[in-house]
Amino acid sequence: AITDGDIRRQLLTGISIQGEVANCINRNFVWARAGAPREQILKLLDQRVHVVPILDADGRLVDVFSRDLFNLGEESEVFARARSPVRISFSGGGTDLTHYFVDNDGGSVINATIAMYAHATLRRRADDRIRIYSHDFRCTVEADNLAALGNEGELALIKSVIRLIQPAYGFDLDVSADFPVGSGLGGSAVVSSAIIGCFNEFRSDRWDRHEIAEMAFQAERLMLNIPGGWQDQYATVFGGFNHMEFSSEQNTIVPLRLEPNIVAELEESLVLCYTGANHDSGSIHRGQKDQHETSPAVEAAARQKEVTREIRHHLLRGQLLECGRLIDEAWHAKRHMSSLISSRELDDIYDLAKANGAVGGKLLGAGGGGYFIFFVRPFHRYPLIAALEQKGLSCSRI
């Protein structure tokens, strides 16, 4: 490297003005390698160095950085990632259906999210093309633009969410889940919320949690006309333990602040059991709508709401054994709300669990299949799991 200062210093040593410039070159100059961390170059510039040459691996000049000129680099691809947790419900399922709580003085549920998720990854494109891939269905949908995406056929739920969002750019979207389809864990709402969360990352005016939950509800319940309640959308968006109340005027989400030792004990007292049978929550909810007008169903739903408030009371005080007994009562009440909620095979699984230490339990979601959640005293947990697995059922901890 050579500067005017290098030349002046050589002239002061007696070199002739006609001498070769090569004699003035500084071969021990300050430099940085191409790709060096920005902080390293800034530290050089902070030591009375005004210009830093950037050299490649062969020592050739590829750039020059100064205090005023600093190459910020080209913009890389923009990704957004989001995940939403599934929920387990303790009581009140079915009272969060609009047709129920509008006509029956409100609905009430209590639920919690667990460490099973739907995952979504979004990449913005420079063109208008759309590519959607579902790992769970092993299915890819592609379109030249949003108008050509359509709203029927494969991945209808994901298409519905995207039609609701109306993105003004092309994108690649990958979606996957830690749980099987039809599990009773609120999976549709969880997938929808994860996708909305990805698109929300690209907004300057971001949607809040209530808006995301309402958008997920609209995409599934109204745009696709799939019957169901409200709790799934709020549970996955808000996360944690929540007591929810629904009325025609508003939905109220009240987070429950449980002591860490209560949460730890509850985790040791719950067992997830997959029945191996998927369910169709839409069909079950249609059946519930018809049966909600019968006296047994109305009484069962009213008892569900009472049990929900009682579980909240005991849960906040750490009286978990009483919670387990109430979950058992809530399950027997819920079975009167629709003939599709349980079956002889499912009843046999429940009876087996009760005979091997379960205090209470219930099918998650609308019923008809998916996951059971069982409450068991901690020292009876592994004998219960062993008895269920001996019957070919799959069990896991919360």
CSV table of C-alpha atoms in Angstrom, one decimal:
chain,number,residue,atom,x,y,z
A,1,ALA,CA,0.0,0.0,0.0
A,2,ILE,CA,1.2,3.5,-0.6
A,3,THR,CA,-0.1,6.9,0.7
A,4,ASP,CA,1.1,10.5,0.4
A,5,GLY,CA,2.5,10.1,3.9
A,6,ASP,CA,4.7,7.1,2.8
A,7,ILE,CA,6.1,9.3,0.0
A,8,ARG,CA,6.8,12.3,2.3
A,9,ARG,CA,8.6,10.0,4.8
A,10,GLN,CA,10.8,8.6,2.0
A,11,LEU,CA,11.6,12.1,0.7
A,12,LEU,CA,12.7,13.1,4.2
A,13,THR,CA,15.2,10.2,4.1
A,14,GLY,CA,16.9,11.7,1.0
A,15,ILE,CA,15.2,9.7,-1.8
A,16,SER,CA,15.1,11.6,-5.1
A,17,ILE,CA,11.9,12.9,-6.5
A,18,GLN,CA,12.8,11.0,-9.6
A,19,GLY,CA,13.0,7.7,-7.6
A,20,GLU,CA,10.7,4.7,-8.2
A,21,VAL,CA,7.4,4.7,-6.3
A,22,ALA,CA,8.0,1.0,-5.5
A,23,ASN,CA,10.7,2.2,-3.1
A,24,CYS,CA,8.1,4.0,-1.0
A,25,ILE,CA,5.5,1.2,-0.8
A,26,ASN,CA,4.5,0.1,2.8
A,27,ARG,CA,4.6,-3.7,2.8
A,28,ASN,CA,3.5,-4.0,6.4
A,29,PHE,CA,0.2,-2.2,6.1
A,30,VAL,CA,-3.1,-2.7,8.1
A,31,TRP,CA,-5.5,-4.9,6.2
A,32,ALA,CA,-8.4,-7.3,6.6
A,33,ARG,CA,-9.3,-10.6,4.9
A,34,ALA,CA,-12.4,-10.7,2.7
A,35,GLY,CA,-15.3,-12.0,4.9
A,36,ALA,CA,-13.8,-10.9,8.1
A,37,PRO,CA,-16.3,-10.0,10.9
A,38,ARG,CA,-17.5,-6.4,10.7
A,39,GLU,CA,-16.5,-5.8,14.3
A,40,GLN,CA,-12.9,-6.7,13.5
A,41,ILE,CA,-12.7,-4.1,10.7
A,42,LEU,CA,-14.4,-1.5,12.9
A,43,LYS,CA,-11.8,-2.1,15.6
A,44,LEU,CA,-9.0,-1.4,13.0
A,45,LEU,CA,-10.8,1.9,12.0
A,46,ASP,CA,-11.0,2.9,15.6
A,47,GLN,CA,-7.2,2.9,16.0
A,48,ARG,CA,-6.3,6.0,13.9
A,49,VAL,CA,-6.5,3.9,10.7
A,50,HIS,CA,-8.5,5.8,8.1
A,51,VAL,CA,-8.6,3.2,5.3
A,52,VAL,CA,-8.6,-0.6,5.5
A,53,PRO,CA,-7.8,-2.6,2.3
A,54,ILE,CA,-9.7,-5.9,2.0
A,55,LEU,CA,-7.7,-8.7,0.5
A,56,ASP,CA,-8.7,-12.1,-0.9
A,57,ALA,CA,-7.0,-15.4,0.0
A,58,ASP,CA,-4.3,-14.7,-2.7
A,59,GLY,CA,-3.6,-11.3,-1.2
A,60,ARG,CA,-5.3,-9.4,-4.0
A,61,LEU,CA,-7.3,-6.2,-3.3
A,62,VAL,CA,-11.0,-6.7,-3.6
A,63,ASP,CA,-12.4,-3.8,-1.6
A,64,VAL,CA,-11.5,-0.8,0.5
A,65,PHE,CA,-13.4,0.2,3.7
A,66,SER,CA,-13.1,3.6,5.4
A,67,ARG,CA,-14.9,5.4,8.2
A,68,ASP,CA,-17.4,6.8,5.7
A,69,LEU,CA,-17.6,4.0,3.2
A,70,PHE,CA,-18.5,0.5,4.4
A,71,ASN,CA,-20.0,-2.2,2.2
A,72,LEU,CA,-23.1,-3.5,4.0
A,73,GLY,CA,-23.4,-6.5,1.8
A,74,GLU,CA,-26.2,-7.7,-0.3
A,75,GLU,CA,-29.6,-8.5,1.3
A,76,SER,CA,-30.0,-12.2,1.9
A,77,GLU,CA,-33.2,-14.2,1.6
A,78,VAL,CA,-35.8,-13.3,4.2
A,79,PHE,CA,-37.3,-16.1,6.2
A,80,ALA,CA,-39.9,-16.2,8.9
A,81,ARG,CA,-40.5,-19.1,11.3
A,82,ALA,CA,-43.3,-19.7,13.8
A,83,ARG,CA,-44.6,-22.5,15.9
A,84,SER,CA,-47.8,-22.9,17.9
A,85,PRO,CA,-48.5,-25.4,20.7
A,86,VAL,CA,-51.3,-27.8,21.0
A,87,ARG,CA,-53.7,-27.7,24.0
A,88,ILE,CA,-55.1,-30.2,26.4
A,89,SER,CA,-58.5,-29.4,27.9
A,90,PHE,CA,-59.7,-30.3,31.3
A,91,SER,CA,-63.4,-29.4,31.2
A,92,GLY,CA,-66.0,-27.4,29.3
A,93,GLY,CA,-65.5,-28.6,25.8
A,94,GLY,CA,-68.6,-28.1,23.8
A,95,THR,CA,-69.7,-25.1,25.7
A,96,ASP,CA,-67.4,-23.0,23.5
A,97,LEU,CA,-69.6,-23.6,20.5
A,98,THR,CA,-71.3,-20.3,19.4
A,99,HIS,CA,-74.8,-21.8,19.1
A,100,TYR,CA,-74.5,-23.1,22.6
A,101,PHE,CA,-73.1,-20.2,24.6
A,102,VAL,CA,-75.4,-17.6,22.8
A,103,ASP,CA,-78.5,-19.6,23.9
A,104,ASN,CA,-77.3,-20.9,27.3
A,105,ASP,CA,-75.9,-17.9,29.2
A,106,GLY,CA,-72.3,-18.4,28.1
A,107,GLY,CA,-69.7,-21.1,27.9
A,108,SER,CA,-66.6,-21.9,30.1
A,109,VAL,CA,-63.5,-24.0,29.5
A,110,ILE,CA,-60.2,-24.5,31.1
A,111,ASN,CA,-57.2,-25.7,29.2
A,112,ALA,CA,-53.4,-25.7,28.9
A,113,THR,CA,-50.8,-25.9,26.1
A,114,ILE,CA,-48.1,-28.6,26.1
A,115,ALA,CA,-44.8,-29.0,24.3
A,116,MET,CA,-46.1,-30.4,21.0
A,117,TYR,CA,-46.2,-28.0,18.1
A,118,ALA,CA,-47.1,-27.1,14.6
A,119,HIS,CA,-44.2,-25.5,12.7
A,120,ALA,CA,-44.3,-23.2,9.8
A,121,THR,CA,-41.4,-21.7,7.7
A,122,LEU,CA,-42.1,-18.9,5.2
A,123,ARG,CA,-39.7,-17.5,2.6
A,124,ARG,CA,-40.6,-14.5,0.5
A,125,ARG,CA,-40.0,-14.7,-3.2
A,126,ALA,CA,-39.0,-12.0,-5.7
A,127,ASP,CA,-41.9,-13.1,-8.0
A,128,ASP,CA,-45.6,-13.9,-7.4
A,129,ARG,CA,-45.3,-17.7,-7.4
A,130,ILE,CA,-46.6,-19.7,-4.4
A,131,ARG,CA,-45.4,-23.1,-3.2
A,132,ILE,CA,-46.9,-24.8,-0.2
A,133,TYR,CA,-45.6,-28.1,1.2
A,134,SER,CA,-47.2,-30.1,4.0
A,135,HIS,CA,-44.8,-32.6,5.6
A,136,ASP,CA,-47.7,-34.4,7.3
A,137,PHE,CA,-49.7,-35.0,4.1
A,138,ARG,CA,-46.6,-35.3,1.9
A,139,CYS,CA,-48.3,-32.9,-0.4
A,140,THR,CA,-47.1,-29.9,-2.5
A,141,VAL,CA,-49.4,-27.2,-3.9
A,142,GLU,CA,-48.1,-24.7,-6.4
A,143,ALA,CA,-49.6,-21.7,-8.2
A,144,ASP,CA,-48.4,-18.8,-10.4
A,145,ASN,CA,-50.0,-16.3,-8.1
A,146,LEU,CA,-52.6,-15.8,-5.3
A,147,ALA,CA,-55.5,-15.6,-7.7
A,148,ALA,CA,-54.5,-19.0,-9.2
A,149,LEU,CA,-54.2,-20.7,-5.8
A,150,GLY,CA,-57.9,-21.6,-5.6
A,151,ASN,CA,-59.7,-22.6,-2.4
A,152,GLU,CA,-60.5,-26.3,-2.9
A,153,GLY,CA,-58.7,-29.6,-3.2
A,154,GLU,CA,-55.6,-30.5,-1.2
A,155,LEU,CA,-54.5,-28.4,1.8
A,156,ALA,CA,-57.8,-26.6,1.9
A,157,LEU,CA,-57.2,-25.2,5.4
A,158,ILE,CA,-53.8,-23.7,4.5
A,159,LYS,CA,-55.3,-22.2,1.4
A,160,SER,CA,-58.1,-20.7,3.4
A,161,VAL,CA,-55.7,-19.0,5.8
A,162,ILE,CA,-53.7,-17.6,2.9
A,163,ARG,CA,-56.8,-16.3,1.2
A,164,LEU,CA,-57.7,-14.5,4.4
A,165,ILE,CA,-54.3,-12.9,4.7
A,166,GLN,CA,-54.0,-11.9,1.1
A,167,PRO,CA,-50.2,-11.5,0.9
A,168,ALA,CA,-49.0,-9.1,-1.8
A,169,TYR,CA,-45.9,-11.2,-2.6
A,170,GLY,CA,-45.0,-14.7,-3.7
A,171,PHE,CA,-43.7,-17.2,-1.1
A,172,ASP,CA,-42.6,-20.7,-0.2
A,173,LEU,CA,-44.3,-22.2,2.8
A,174,ASP,CA,-43.4,-25.4,4.6
A,175,VAL,CA,-45.7,-26.8,7.4
A,176,SER,CA,-45.2,-29.7,9.7
A,177,ALA,CA,-46.6,-31.0,13.0
A,178,ASP,CA,-45.5,-33.0,16.0
A,179,PHE,CA,-48.9,-34.7,16.3
A,180,PRO,CA,-51.1,-36.8,14.0
A,181,VAL,CA,-54.1,-35.5,12.1
A,182,GLY,CA,-57.4,-35.9,14.0
A,183,SER,CA,-55.6,-36.1,17.3
A,184,GLY,CA,-58.1,-34.0,19.3
A,185,LEU,CA,-55.4,-31.6,20.3
A,186,GLY,CA,-56.8,-28.6,18.4
A,187,GLY,CA,-54.4,-29.3,15.5
A,188,SER,CA,-56.3,-27.3,12.8
A,189,ALA,CA,-56.2,-24.1,14.9
A,190,VAL,CA,-52.6,-24.8,15.8
A,191,VAL,CA,-51.5,-25.1,12.1
A,192,SER,CA,-53.5,-22.0,11.1
A,193,SER,CA,-52.0,-19.9,13.9
A,194,ALA,CA,-48.4,-20.9,13.1
A,195,ILE,CA,-49.0,-19.9,9.4
A,196,ILE,CA,-50.5,-16.6,10.5
A,197,GLY,CA,-47.6,-16.1,12.9
A,198,CYS,CA,-45.2,-16.4,9.9
A,199,PHE,CA,-46.9,-13.8,7.8
A,200,ASN,CA,-47.2,-11.5,10.9
A,201,GLU,CA,-43.4,-11.3,11.0
A,202,PHE,CA,-43.4,-9.4,7.7
A,203,ARG,CA,-45.9,-6.8,8.8
A,204,SER,CA,-45.0,-3.4,10.1
A,205,ASP,CA,-48.3,-3.2,11.9
A,206,ARG,CA,-48.5,-6.6,13.5
A,207,TRP,CA,-51.7,-8.4,14.5
A,208,ASP,CA,-52.1,-8.9,18.3
A,209,ARG,CA,-53.0,-12.3,19.9
A,210,HIS,CA,-56.7,-11.7,19.9
A,211,GLU,CA,-56.6,-10.8,16.2
A,212,ILE,CA,-54.5,-13.9,15.3
A,213,ALA,CA,-57.0,-16.2,17.2
A,214,GLU,CA,-60.0,-14.6,15.5
A,215,MET,CA,-58.3,-14.9,12.1
A,216,ALA,CA,-57.7,-18.6,12.7
A,217,PHE,CA,-61.3,-19.1,13.7
A,218,GLN,CA,-62.5,-17.2,10.6
A,219,ALA,CA,-60.4,-19.3,8.2
A,220,GLU,CA,-61.6,-22.6,9.5
A,221,ARG,CA,-65.1,-22.1,10.9
A,222,LEU,CA,-66.5,-19.4,8.5
A,223,MET,CA,-64.5,-19.7,5.3
A,224,LEU,CA,-64.3,-23.5,5.3
A,225,ASN,CA,-67.6,-23.9,7.2
A,226,ILE,CA,-66.1,-26.6,9.6
A,227,PRO,CA,-68.1,-26.6,12.8
A,228,GLY,CA,-66.3,-26.2,16.0
A,229,GLY,CA,-65.7,-24.1,19.1
A,230,TRP,CA,-63.5,-21.2,20.0
A,231,GLN,CA,-61.1,-22.5,22.6
A,232,ASP,CA,-58.5,-24.1,20.3
A,233,GLN,CA,-57.6,-20.8,18.6
A,234,TYR,CA,-57.2,-18.8,21.8
A,235,ALA,CA,-55.4,-21.7,23.6
A,236,THR,CA,-52.6,-22.0,21.0
A,237,VAL,CA,-52.1,-18.2,20.6
A,238,PHE,CA,-52.1,-17.3,24.3
A,239,GLY,CA,-50.3,-20.4,25.6
A,240,GLY,CA,-50.0,-21.6,29.1
A,241,PHE,CA,-53.0,-22.3,31.5
A,242,ASN,CA,-56.1,-20.4,30.7
A,243,HIS,CA,-59.7,-20.1,31.9
A,244,MET,CA,-61.9,-18.9,29.1
A,245,GLU,CA,-65.4,-17.6,29.1
A,246,PHE,CA,-67.5,-17.1,26.0
A,247,SER,CA,-70.6,-15.0,25.5
A,248,SER,CA,-72.4,-13.3,22.6
A,249,GLU,CA,-70.7,-10.0,23.6
A,250,GLN,CA,-67.1,-11.0,24.2
A,251,ASN,CA,-64.6,-13.8,24.8
A,252,THR,CA,-62.6,-13.4,28.0
A,253,ILE,CA,-59.2,-15.2,28.3
A,254,VAL,CA,-57.9,-15.3,31.9
A,255,PRO,CA,-54.4,-16.7,32.3
A,256,LEU,CA,-53.9,-18.8,35.4
A,257,ARG,CA,-50.8,-18.1,37.4
A,258,LEU,CA,-49.9,-21.4,38.9
A,259,GLU,CA,-47.0,-21.9,41.3
A,260,PRO,CA,-44.1,-23.8,39.6
A,261,ASN,CA,-44.4,-26.7,42.1
A,262,ILE,CA,-48.1,-27.1,41.2
A,263,VAL,CA,-47.2,-27.2,37.5
A,264,ALA,CA,-44.4,-29.7,38.1
A,265,GLU,CA,-46.7,-32.0,40.1
A,266,LEU,CA,-49.4,-31.8,37.5
A,267,GLU,CA,-46.9,-32.8,34.8
A,268,GLU,CA,-46.0,-35.9,36.8
A,269,SER,CA,-49.7,-36.7,37.2
A,270,LEU,CA,-50.8,-36.6,33.5
A,271,VAL,CA,-50.5,-39.3,30.9
A,272,LEU,CA,-51.3,-38.9,27.2
A,273,CYS,CA,-52.7,-42.0,25.5
A,274,TYR,CA,-53.2,-42.1,21.8
A,275,THR,CA,-56.1,-44.4,20.8
A,276,GLY,CA,-54.9,-44.9,17.3
A,277,ALA,CA,-58.2,-43.7,15.9
A,278,ASN,CA,-58.5,-40.3,14.3
A,279,HIS,CA,-61.7,-38.3,14.7
A,280,ASP,CA,-63.9,-36.0,12.6
A,281,SER,CA,-64.5,-33.1,14.9
A,282,GLY,CA,-66.8,-31.4,12.4
A,283,SER,CA,-69.2,-34.3,12.3
A,284,ILE,CA,-69.3,-34.6,16.1
A,285,HIS,CA,-70.0,-30.8,16.5
A,286,ARG,CA,-72.8,-31.0,14.0
A,287,GLY,CA,-74.3,-33.8,16.1
A,288,GLN,CA,-73.8,-31.8,19.3
A,289,LYS,CA,-75.7,-28.9,17.7
A,290,ASP,CA,-78.7,-31.1,17.1
A,291,GLN,CA,-78.6,-32.7,20.6
A,292,HIS,CA,-78.0,-29.5,22.5
A,293,GLU,CA,-81.7,-28.9,22.5
A,294,THR,CA,-82.4,-32.1,24.4
A,295,SER,CA,-82.7,-32.0,28.2
A,296,PRO,CA,-79.9,-34.5,29.0
A,297,ALA,CA,-77.4,-32.5,26.7
A,298,VAL,CA,-78.4,-29.2,28.2
A,299,GLU,CA,-78.0,-30.5,31.8
A,300,ALA,CA,-74.6,-32.1,30.9
A,301,ALA,CA,-73.3,-28.9,29.4
A,302,ALA,CA,-74.4,-26.9,32.4
A,303,ARG,CA,-72.6,-29.3,34.7
A,304,GLN,CA,-69.5,-29.0,32.5
A,305,LYS,CA,-69.5,-25.3,33.1
A,306,GLU,CA,-69.8,-25.8,36.9
A,307,VAL,CA,-67.0,-28.4,36.9
A,308,THR,CA,-64.8,-26.0,34.9
A,309,ARG,CA,-65.0,-23.3,37.6
A,310,GLU,CA,-64.5,-26.0,40.3
A,311,ILE,CA,-61.3,-27.3,38.6
A,312,ARG,CA,-60.0,-23.7,38.4
A,313,HIS,CA,-60.6,-23.3,42.1
A,314,HIS,CA,-58.7,-26.5,43.0
A,315,LEU,CA,-56.0,-26.0,40.4
A,316,LEU,CA,-55.0,-22.6,41.7
A,317,ARG,CA,-54.7,-24.1,45.2
A,318,GLY,CA,-52.7,-27.1,44.1
A,319,GLN,CA,-55.5,-29.6,45.1
A,320,LEU,CA,-54.7,-31.8,42.1
A,321,LEU,CA,-56.3,-35.0,43.3
A,322,GLU,CA,-59.7,-33.2,43.5
A,323,CYS,CA,-59.0,-31.9,39.9
A,324,GLY,CA,-58.5,-35.5,38.7
A,325,ARG,CA,-61.9,-36.5,40.2
A,326,LEU,CA,-63.6,-33.6,38.6
A,327,ILE,CA,-62.1,-34.4,35.2
A,328,ASP,CA,-63.7,-37.8,35.6
A,329,GLU,CA,-67.0,-36.2,36.3
A,330,ALA,CA,-66.6,-33.8,33.4
A,331,TRP,CA,-66.0,-36.7,31.0
A,332,HIS,CA,-69.1,-38.6,32.1
A,333,ALA,CA,-71.1,-35.4,31.7
A,334,LYS,CA,-69.6,-34.7,28.2
A,335,ARG,CA,-70.6,-38.2,27.0
A,336,HIS,CA,-74.3,-37.1,27.3
A,337,MET,CA,-73.7,-34.2,24.9
A,338,SER,CA,-73.5,-36.4,21.8
A,339,SER,CA,-73.6,-40.1,21.0
A,340,LEU,CA,-70.6,-39.7,18.8
A,341,ILE,CA,-68.2,-38.6,21.5
A,342,SER,CA,-67.4,-42.1,22.8
A,343,SER,CA,-67.8,-45.7,21.7
A,344,ARG,CA,-67.5,-49.2,23.2
A,345,GLU,CA,-63.8,-49.4,22.3
A,346,LEU,CA,-63.1,-46.0,23.8
A,347,ASP,CA,-65.1,-46.9,26.9
A,348,ASP,CA,-63.0,-50.0,27.3
A,349,ILE,CA,-59.8,-48.0,27.2
A,350,TYR,CA,-61.2,-45.7,29.8
A,351,ASP,CA,-62.3,-48.5,32.1
A,352,LEU,CA,-58.8,-50.2,31.7
A,353,ALA,CA,-57.2,-46.9,32.8
A,354,LYS,CA,-59.5,-46.5,35.8
A,355,ALA,CA,-58.7,-50.1,36.8
A,356,ASN,CA,-55.0,-49.4,36.7
A,357,GLY,CA,-54.8,-46.3,38.8
A,358,ALA,CA,-56.3,-43.5,36.8
A,359,VAL,CA,-58.3,-41.1,39.0
A,360,GLY,CA,-60.0,-39.5,36.0
A,361,GLY,CA,-59.6,-38.7,32.3
A,362,LYS,CA,-61.2,-37.6,29.1
A,363,LEU,CA,-60.9,-37.7,25.4
A,364,LEU,CA,-59.3,-34.5,24.1
A,365,GLY,CA,-61.1,-32.4,21.6
A,366,ALA,CA,-64.6,-33.2,20.3
A,367,GLY,CA,-64.2,-36.9,21.0
A,368,GLY,CA,-64.6,-40.0,18.9
A,369,GLY,CA,-60.9,-40.8,18.9
A,370,GLY,CA,-57.5,-39.1,19.1
A,371,TYR,CA,-55.9,-38.7,22.6
A,372,PHE,CA,-57.1,-39.5,26.0
A,373,ILE,CA,-55.6,-37.5,28.9
A,374,PHE,CA,-55.5,-39.4,32.2
A,375,PHE,CA,-54.9,-38.0,35.7
A,376,VAL,CA,-53.0,-40.5,37.9
A,377,ARG,CA,-51.2,-40.3,41.2
A,378,PRO,CA,-47.5,-40.0,40.4
A,379,PHE,CA,-46.6,-43.4,41.9
A,380,HIS,CA,-49.3,-45.1,39.8
A,381,ARG,CA,-48.1,-43.5,36.6
A,382,TYR,CA,-45.8,-46.1,35.2
A,383,PRO,CA,-48.1,-49.1,36.1
A,384,LEU,CA,-50.9,-47.3,34.2
A,385,ILE,CA,-48.6,-46.7,31.2
A,386,ALA,CA,-47.5,-50.3,31.2
A,387,ALA,CA,-51.2,-51.6,31.3
A,388,LEU,CA,-52.2,-49.3,28.4
A,389,GLU,CA,-49.1,-50.2,26.3
A,390,GLN,CA,-49.8,-53.9,26.9
A,391,LYS,CA,-53.0,-53.3,25.0
A,392,GLY,CA,-51.1,-51.8,22.1
A,393,LEU,CA,-51.8,-48.2,22.9
A,394,SER,CA,-49.2,-45.5,22.7
A,395,CYS,CA,-48.5,-43.4,25.8
A,396,SER,CA,-46.4,-40.4,26.5
A,397,ARG,CA,-45.6,-37.9,29.3
A,398,ILE,CA,-46.8,-34.3,29.2
